Amino acid sequence: MDNIRMWIIGILSYLFYNRERSFSHHFNYLIFILIILIKRFIYLKSLTLYSFHLLKIYHRKELPFMTQSAKNSNFHHTDKKDMEDLEKRKTIESFTLMDDIFMRLVFEEKSCTEYVLQVLMNKKSLKVKKQYVQKDLPNLYGHSLLLDCFCEDDQGNLYNIEIQNSSHDAGPKRARYHAGLLDIHYLGKGEDFTHLPESYIIFITDKDIFKAKKQLYHIERKIEEIGADFQDGSHILYFNTDCKQDNTLGNLAKDFHRENPEEMQSKILSKRVALLKSRRLDKKGEQKMNLVLEQYRQKAFREGIEEGMEKGMEKGVESGKQRMALLMGILAEKGRVEDIKKAAGDKLYLESLLSEFGL
């Protein structure tokens, strides 16, 4: 009876302090409470994990990572591990080359980088001499950069390849900054400016940010009065993967969005993606994939917070509501009624509770 009383008090307290919220918000919360009750009294141990999918914790994808509260629950060890393995496999299979974190892992294989550059530069003879994934370009006097992929070909030309899923992040001034910082780091102190190599900043975008329905956009400086190229050796390219025509560029665009490696046109990319998604990874490969999964989870969580707190976008706000629903359900289950009351009027205390349960 005491447990039932605490549940009732918790639910009523939550509804009272959130009485101005929408019906859908309360509906999601009550569904979550119902699932906990079923789990608690009928012992269907796996339902709580599926409830996280129901509530759509992460705003971009319904990622199947468990929160700390779920890890602390009394699941049978075998059931829990089987569920984690299943969800981990499901997430890995959903990765595409448009997921920048996964793309970096794919591009650790130099032949993959080389193939993409050969297609984009329309130069089959292009050979990558050296490359760096997640190349750090520090700037003591301003904004530093962490490049997705930086490489140099056998002719000394430099390339910076970036995956951009946001039109805002792929703007012209970002491209300008990448080009400028690349020059600063390449040219040594006292060297003549003529030693600067040709550089190519390549943004691979999921949308057509220039809205001209072109597959590839080339940006060059011009001398307006005579209409000639400025020839400063700095080049910017935008590869629009939203334009999937039946040609070499279009096939590459399709490959960047395909989850199943068997459906990819490029054998080079397909082989690498298939290996990373297979169960045949060695210990080092498994560790790398686990790191990708953790980075992806953190990125999705961070972006959800940014949307809710900074932009106030609809999805971010909904994510914040769902976090609150999860927290109130956990507190009610643990009988922490006073914490529910205190969190309603104390923002700092609320944040500490969210942190405590990994929400």
Short mmCIF file of C-alpha atoms in Angstrom, two decimals:
data_model
loop_
_atom_site.label_atom_id
_atom_site.label_comp_id
_atom_site.label_asym_id
_atom_site.label_seq_id
_atom_site.Cartn_x
_atom_site.Cartn_y
_atom_site.Cartn_z
CA MET A 1 0.00 0.00 0.00
CA ASP A 2 2.87 2.40 0.81
CA ASN A 3 4.35 1.89 -2.65
CA ILE A 4 0.99 2.53 -4.31
CA ARG A 5 0.48 5.65 -2.17
CA MET A 6 3.90 7.00 -3.18
CA TRP A 7 3.15 6.35 -6.86
CA ILE A 8 -0.16 8.19 -6.64
CA ILE A 9 1.43 11.15 -4.81
CA GLY A 10 4.25 11.28 -7.37
CA ILE A 11 1.90 11.28 -10.36
CA LEU A 12 -0.44 13.86 -8.85
CA SER A 13 2.51 16.10 -7.87
CA TYR A 14 3.91 15.92 -11.37
CA LEU A 15 0.54 16.70 -12.99
CA PHE A 16 -0.03 19.62 -10.60
CA TYR A 17 3.35 21.28 -11.18
CA ASN A 18 3.06 20.71 -14.94
CA ARG A 19 -0.63 21.50 -15.35
CA GLU A 20 0.06 24.03 -18.14
CA ARG A 21 1.81 21.45 -20.33
CA SER A 22 0.19 20.00 -23.45
CA PHE A 23 -2.00 16.91 -23.51
CA SER A 24 0.57 15.01 -25.61
CA HIS A 25 3.24 15.72 -22.99
CA HIS A 26 1.10 14.26 -20.20
CA PHE A 27 0.10 11.36 -22.43
CA ASN A 28 3.76 10.43 -23.04
CA TYR A 29 4.48 10.67 -19.34
CA LEU A 30 1.53 8.43 -18.37
CA ILE A 31 2.54 5.86 -20.98
CA PHE A 32 6.01 5.73 -19.46
CA ILE A 33 4.57 5.31 -15.95
CA LEU A 34 2.27 2.56 -17.19
CA ILE A 35 5.21 0.68 -18.69
CA ILE A 36 7.14 0.94 -15.42
CA LEU A 37 4.11 -0.40 -13.52
CA ILE A 38 3.78 -3.33 -15.91
CA LYS A 39 7.49 -4.05 -15.57
CA ARG A 40 7.29 -3.81 -11.79
CA PHE A 41 4.24 -5.95 -11.19
CA ILE A 42 4.19 -8.39 -14.14
CA TYR A 43 8.00 -8.68 -14.49
CA LEU A 44 8.27 -8.17 -18.24
CA LYS A 45 11.90 -7.18 -17.98
CA SER A 46 12.53 -5.87 -21.46
CA LEU A 47 9.69 -3.34 -21.69
CA THR A 48 11.56 -0.44 -20.12
CA LEU A 49 14.21 -0.57 -22.83
CA TYR A 50 11.54 -0.34 -25.53
CA SER A 51 9.93 2.57 -23.70
CA PHE A 52 12.96 4.68 -24.56
CA HIS A 53 12.17 4.13 -28.25
CA LEU A 54 8.54 5.07 -27.59
CA LEU A 55 9.51 8.35 -25.99
CA LYS A 56 12.10 9.14 -28.71
CA ILE A 57 14.79 10.42 -26.39
CA TYR A 58 17.08 11.67 -29.14
CA HIS A 59 15.84 14.26 -31.60
CA ARG A 60 17.63 13.25 -34.80
CA LYS A 61 17.35 9.49 -34.65
CA GLU A 62 15.63 7.13 -32.27
CA LEU A 63 18.96 5.91 -30.94
CA PRO A 64 18.82 2.79 -28.83
CA PHE A 65 21.25 3.74 -26.08
CA MET A 66 20.17 3.20 -22.50
CA THR A 67 20.28 5.88 -19.84
CA GLN A 68 21.98 5.34 -16.49
CA SER A 69 18.63 4.74 -14.81
CA ALA A 70 17.99 1.75 -17.06
CA LYS A 71 21.46 0.40 -16.36
CA ASN A 72 20.77 0.56 -12.64
CA SER A 73 17.51 -1.38 -12.88
CA ASN A 74 17.22 -5.01 -11.83
CA PHE A 75 17.42 -6.67 -15.23
CA HIS A 76 18.68 -10.19 -15.49
CA HIS A 77 22.30 -9.95 -16.67
CA THR A 78 21.84 -12.19 -19.72
CA ASP A 79 18.65 -10.46 -20.87
CA LYS A 80 20.26 -7.07 -20.49
CA LYS A 81 23.40 -8.04 -22.44
CA ASP A 82 21.36 -9.62 -25.24
CA MET A 83 19.24 -6.47 -25.49
CA GLU A 84 22.32 -4.22 -25.53
CA ASP A 85 23.94 -6.33 -28.27
CA LEU A 86 20.74 -6.24 -30.33
CA GLU A 87 20.39 -2.46 -30.04
CA LYS A 88 24.09 -1.93 -30.71
CA ARG A 89 23.85 -4.01 -33.89
CA LYS A 90 20.73 -2.11 -34.96
CA THR A 91 22.52 1.23 -34.56
CA ILE A 92 25.64 0.10 -36.43
CA GLU A 93 23.52 -1.11 -39.34
CA SER A 94 21.82 2.31 -39.56
CA PHE A 95 25.07 4.24 -40.11
CA THR A 96 25.74 5.87 -43.48
CA LEU A 97 28.65 7.87 -44.86
CA MET A 98 26.63 11.02 -44.14
CA ASP A 99 27.18 10.35 -40.42
CA ASP A 100 30.44 12.25 -40.01
CA ILE A 101 31.71 10.14 -37.11
CA PHE A 102 31.23 6.91 -39.07
CA MET A 103 32.61 8.51 -42.24
CA ARG A 104 35.89 9.25 -40.46
CA LEU A 105 36.23 5.59 -39.58
CA VAL A 106 35.56 4.59 -43.20
CA PHE A 107 38.08 7.14 -44.46
CA GLU A 108 40.83 5.71 -42.28
CA GLU A 109 41.19 3.36 -45.24
CA LYS A 110 43.16 5.53 -47.68
CA SER A 111 41.69 3.84 -50.76
CA CYS A 112 38.22 5.12 -49.77
CA THR A 113 39.42 8.72 -49.54
CA GLU A 114 41.27 8.30 -52.81
CA TYR A 115 38.19 6.96 -54.61
CA VAL A 116 35.95 9.81 -53.40
CA LEU A 117 38.51 12.42 -54.49
CA GLN A 118 38.96 10.75 -57.89
CA VAL A 119 35.21 11.04 -58.50
CA LEU A 120 34.82 14.59 -57.19
CA MET A 121 37.92 15.90 -58.97
CA ASN A 122 37.12 13.85 -62.11
CA LYS A 123 40.69 12.59 -62.07
CA LYS A 124 41.20 8.81 -62.01
CA SER A 125 44.98 9.18 -61.75
CA LEU A 126 44.76 11.06 -58.41
CA LYS A 127 46.75 9.30 -55.68
CA VAL A 128 46.63 10.17 -51.97
CA LYS A 129 50.14 10.33 -50.53
CA LYS A 130 49.19 10.92 -46.91
CA GLN A 131 46.07 11.67 -44.92
CA TYR A 132 44.84 12.49 -41.43
CA VAL A 133 41.40 11.80 -39.99
CA GLN A 134 40.24 14.34 -37.40
CA LYS A 135 43.16 16.65 -38.07
CA ASP A 136 43.42 19.38 -35.45
CA LEU A 137 44.18 22.91 -36.68
CA PRO A 138 44.71 25.03 -33.56
CA ASN A 139 44.51 28.81 -33.65
CA LEU A 140 46.01 30.72 -30.73
CA TYR A 141 44.19 33.92 -31.71
CA GLY A 142 40.79 32.62 -32.70
CA HIS A 143 38.57 29.67 -33.56
CA SER A 144 40.37 26.33 -33.98
CA LEU A 145 39.22 23.59 -36.34
CA LEU A 146 38.98 19.81 -36.17
CA LEU A 147 38.95 18.58 -39.76
CA ASP A 148 36.99 15.44 -40.68
CA CYS A 149 39.59 14.39 -43.23
CA PHE A 150 42.74 16.16 -44.41
CA CYS A 151 45.00 14.73 -47.09
CA GLU A 152 47.71 15.48 -49.63
CA ASP A 153 48.04 13.94 -53.08
CA ASP A 154 51.21 12.93 -54.92
CA GLN A 155 51.30 16.35 -56.64
CA GLY A 156 51.35 18.24 -53.32
CA ASN A 157 47.74 19.45 -53.52
CA LEU A 158 45.85 19.68 -50.22
CA TYR A 159 42.28 18.50 -49.57
CA ASN A 160 39.95 19.01 -46.63
CA ILE A 161 36.79 16.86 -46.82
CA GLU A 162 33.91 17.75 -44.50
CA ILE A 163 30.51 16.12 -44.01
CA GLN A 164 27.85 18.78 -43.42
CA ASN A 165 24.30 17.78 -42.49
CA SER A 166 23.30 21.34 -41.63
CA SER A 167 23.02 24.16 -44.16
CA HIS A 168 24.02 26.62 -41.43
CA ASP A 169 27.30 24.77 -40.80
CA ALA A 170 28.13 24.63 -44.51
CA GLY A 171 27.93 28.38 -45.15
CA PRO A 172 30.37 30.30 -47.38
CA LYS A 173 32.16 31.97 -44.46
CA ARG A 174 32.88 28.61 -42.86
CA ALA A 175 34.44 27.46 -46.13
CA ARG A 176 36.48 30.67 -46.26
CA TYR A 177 37.74 30.10 -42.72
CA HIS A 178 38.73 26.50 -43.47
CA ALA A 179 40.73 27.65 -46.49
CA GLY A 180 42.44 30.45 -44.56
CA LEU A 181 43.43 28.32 -41.58
CA LEU A 182 44.72 25.59 -43.89
CA ASP A 183 47.07 28.12 -45.53
CA ILE A 184 48.27 29.42 -42.17
CA HIS A 185 49.23 25.94 -40.98
CA TYR A 186 50.90 24.90 -44.21
CA LEU A 187 53.17 27.88 -44.84
CA GLY A 188 56.17 27.90 -42.50
CA LYS A 189 57.68 30.99 -40.90
CA GLY A 190 59.77 32.93 -43.40
CA GLU A 191 58.60 30.87 -46.40
CA ASP A 192 57.66 32.60 -49.60
CA PHE A 193 53.95 32.79 -50.41
CA THR A 194 54.61 31.16 -53.77
CA HIS A 195 55.17 27.91 -51.85
CA LEU A 196 51.50 27.72 -50.96
CA PRO A 197 50.03 24.64 -52.67
CA GLU A 198 46.68 24.29 -54.40
CA SER A 199 44.06 23.67 -51.71
CA TYR A 200 40.56 22.22 -52.02
CA ILE A 201 37.89 22.62 -49.34
CA ILE A 202 35.18 20.04 -50.08
CA PHE A 203 31.84 20.18 -48.27
CA ILE A 204 29.68 17.09 -48.75
CA THR A 205 26.13 18.21 -47.94
CA ASP A 206 22.88 16.31 -47.49
CA LYS A 207 20.84 19.20 -48.98
CA ASP A 208 21.19 21.48 -51.97
CA ILE A 209 22.14 24.60 -50.04
CA PHE A 210 22.40 26.74 -53.21
CA LYS A 211 19.06 25.40 -54.52
CA ALA A 212 20.24 25.29 -58.14
CA LYS A 213 19.82 21.50 -58.54
CA LYS A 214 23.49 20.98 -59.39
CA GLN A 215 25.48 17.92 -58.34
CA LEU A 216 28.72 19.76 -57.74
CA TYR A 217 29.38 23.47 -57.16
CA HIS A 218 32.84 24.96 -57.81
CA ILE A 219 33.64 28.25 -56.08
CA GLU A 220 36.55 30.30 -57.46
CA ARG A 221 37.68 33.89 -56.96
CA LYS A 222 37.24 36.09 -60.02
CA ILE A 223 38.55 39.42 -61.27
CA GLU A 224 35.22 41.11 -61.92
CA GLU A 225 36.37 43.72 -64.43
CA ILE A 226 37.88 41.22 -66.86
CA GLY A 227 36.02 38.06 -65.86
CA ALA A 228 39.22 36.09 -65.37
CA ASP A 229 40.15 33.66 -62.59
CA PHE A 230 42.15 35.17 -59.74
CA GLN A 231 44.30 32.01 -59.65
CA ASP A 232 45.21 32.16 -55.97
CA GLY A 233 45.19 28.36 -55.75
CA SER A 234 42.29 28.24 -53.30
CA HIS A 235 39.29 26.16 -54.38
CA ILE A 236 35.97 25.38 -52.68
CA LEU A 237 33.63 22.58 -53.75
CA TYR A 238 30.15 21.66 -52.55
CA PHE A 239 29.01 18.11 -53.34
CA ASN A 240 25.21 18.01 -53.21
CA THR A 241 24.24 14.43 -52.28
CA ASP A 242 20.56 15.33 -52.56
CA CYS A 243 20.97 15.28 -56.34
CA LYS A 244 21.10 11.57 -57.23
CA GLN A 245 21.34 11.41 -61.02
CA ASP A 246 22.27 8.28 -62.97
CA ASN A 247 25.94 9.08 -63.46
CA THR A 248 29.21 8.68 -61.55
CA LEU A 249 28.56 11.63 -59.24
CA GLY A 250 24.98 10.52 -58.70
CA ASN A 251 26.06 6.98 -57.81
CA LEU A 252 28.49 8.38 -55.25
CA ALA A 253 25.72 10.54 -53.80
CA LYS A 254 23.52 7.45 -53.45
CA ASP A 255 26.35 5.53 -51.78
CA PHE A 256 26.71 8.25 -49.15
CA HIS A 257 23.10 7.66 -48.09
CA ARG A 258 22.96 3.85 -48.26
CA GLU A 259 22.89 1.82 -45.04
CA ASN A 260 23.34 -1.56 -46.72
CA PRO A 261 26.86 -1.96 -48.18
CA GLU A 262 25.58 -4.61 -50.61
CA GLU A 263 23.53 -1.89 -52.35
CA MET A 264 26.50 0.47 -52.80
CA GLN A 265 27.81 1.08 -56.33
CA SER A 266 31.44 1.52 -55.33
CA LYS A 267 33.16 -1.77 -54.51
CA ILE A 268 35.85 0.11 -52.60
CA LEU A 269 33.39 1.87 -50.29
CA SER A 270 31.16 -1.20 -50.07
CA LYS A 271 34.00 -3.45 -48.92
CA ARG A 272 35.09 -1.02 -46.19
CA VAL A 273 31.56 -0.34 -44.90
CA ALA A 274 30.72 -4.06 -44.93
CA LEU A 275 33.81 -4.83 -42.85
CA LEU A 276 33.00 -2.17 -40.26
CA LYS A 277 29.40 -3.34 -39.99
CA SER A 278 30.27 -7.04 -39.87
CA ARG A 279 30.86 -9.21 -36.79
CA ARG A 280 34.34 -10.10 -38.03
CA LEU A 281 36.12 -7.07 -36.61
CA ASP A 282 39.30 -7.73 -34.65
CA LYS A 283 39.71 -6.40 -31.12
CA LYS A 284 41.11 -3.07 -32.32
CA GLY A 285 38.29 -2.64 -34.83
CA GLU A 286 35.70 -3.50 -32.20
CA GLN A 287 37.15 -0.86 -29.88
CA LYS A 288 36.99 1.75 -32.64
CA MET A 289 33.38 0.91 -33.42
CA ASN A 290 32.45 1.12 -29.74
CA LEU A 291 34.10 4.55 -29.63
CA VAL A 292 32.07 5.62 -32.68
CA LEU A 293 28.88 4.47 -30.96
CA GLU A 294 29.70 6.43 -27.81
CA GLN A 295 30.65 9.57 -29.76
CA TYR A 296 27.45 9.28 -31.77
CA ARG A 297 25.35 8.95 -28.62
CA GLN A 298 27.04 11.99 -27.06
CA LYS A 299 26.61 14.02 -30.25
CA ALA A 300 22.91 13.20 -30.50
CA PHE A 301 22.38 14.03 -26.83
CA ARG A 302 24.37 17.28 -27.10
CA GLU A 303 22.51 18.39 -30.20
CA GLY A 304 19.20 17.63 -28.52
CA ILE A 305 20.16 19.83 -25.58
CA GLU A 306 21.33 22.62 -27.91
CA GLU A 307 18.09 22.56 -29.87
CA GLY A 308 15.98 22.65 -26.73
CA MET A 309 17.97 25.19 -24.72
CA GLU A 310 19.45 27.51 -27.37
CA LYS A 311 17.22 27.37 -30.44
CA GLY A 312 13.95 26.47 -28.76
CA MET A 313 13.06 24.33 -31.74
CA GLU A 314 10.05 22.08 -31.55
CA LYS A 315 11.97 18.83 -31.48
CA GLY A 316 14.39 20.10 -28.85
CA VAL A 317 11.55 21.28 -26.62
CA GLU A 318 9.84 17.91 -26.96
CA SER A 319 13.10 16.19 -26.05
CA GLY A 320 13.31 18.31 -22.89
CA LYS A 321 9.75 17.36 -21.98
CA GLN A 322 10.54 13.69 -22.42
CA ARG A 323 13.59 13.97 -20.18
CA MET A 324 11.38 15.51 -17.53
CA ALA A 325 8.84 12.72 -17.92
CA LEU A 326 11.57 10.12 -17.50
CA LEU A 327 12.95 11.85 -14.42
CA MET A 328 9.57 12.15 -12.72
CA GLY A 329 8.84 8.50 -13.42
CA ILE A 330 12.14 7.41 -11.89
CA LEU A 331 11.69 9.62 -8.81
CA ALA A 332 8.15 8.33 -8.33
CA GLU A 333 9.36 4.73 -8.61
CA LYS A 334 11.98 5.38 -5.95
CA GLY A 335 9.50 7.17 -3.69
CA ARG A 336 11.43 10.46 -3.79
CA VAL A 337 8.36 12.67 -3.57
CA GLU A 338 10.19 15.57 -1.92
CA ASP A 339 12.65 15.67 -4.82
CA ILE A 340 9.73 15.99 -7.24
CA LYS A 341 8.39 18.98 -5.31
CA LYS A 342 11.78 20.65 -4.96
CA ALA A 343 12.71 20.16 -8.63
CA ALA A 344 9.50 21.93 -9.71
CA GLY A 345 10.72 25.24 -8.26
CA ASP A 346 14.51 24.92 -8.32
CA LYS A 347 16.22 24.82 -11.73
CA LEU A 348 19.69 24.01 -10.36
CA TYR A 349 18.29 21.16 -8.28
CA LEU A 350 16.44 19.87 -11.34
CA GLU A 351 19.66 19.84 -13.36
CA SER A 352 21.46 17.96 -10.58
CA LEU A 353 18.74 15.29 -10.62
CA LEU A 354 18.93 14.96 -14.40
CA SER A 355 22.68 14.53 -14.10
CA GLU A 356 22.31 12.00 -11.27
CA PHE A 357 20.25 9.66 -13.44
CA GLY A 358 22.19 10.26 -16.66
CA LEU A 359 19.37 12.13 -18.36
#
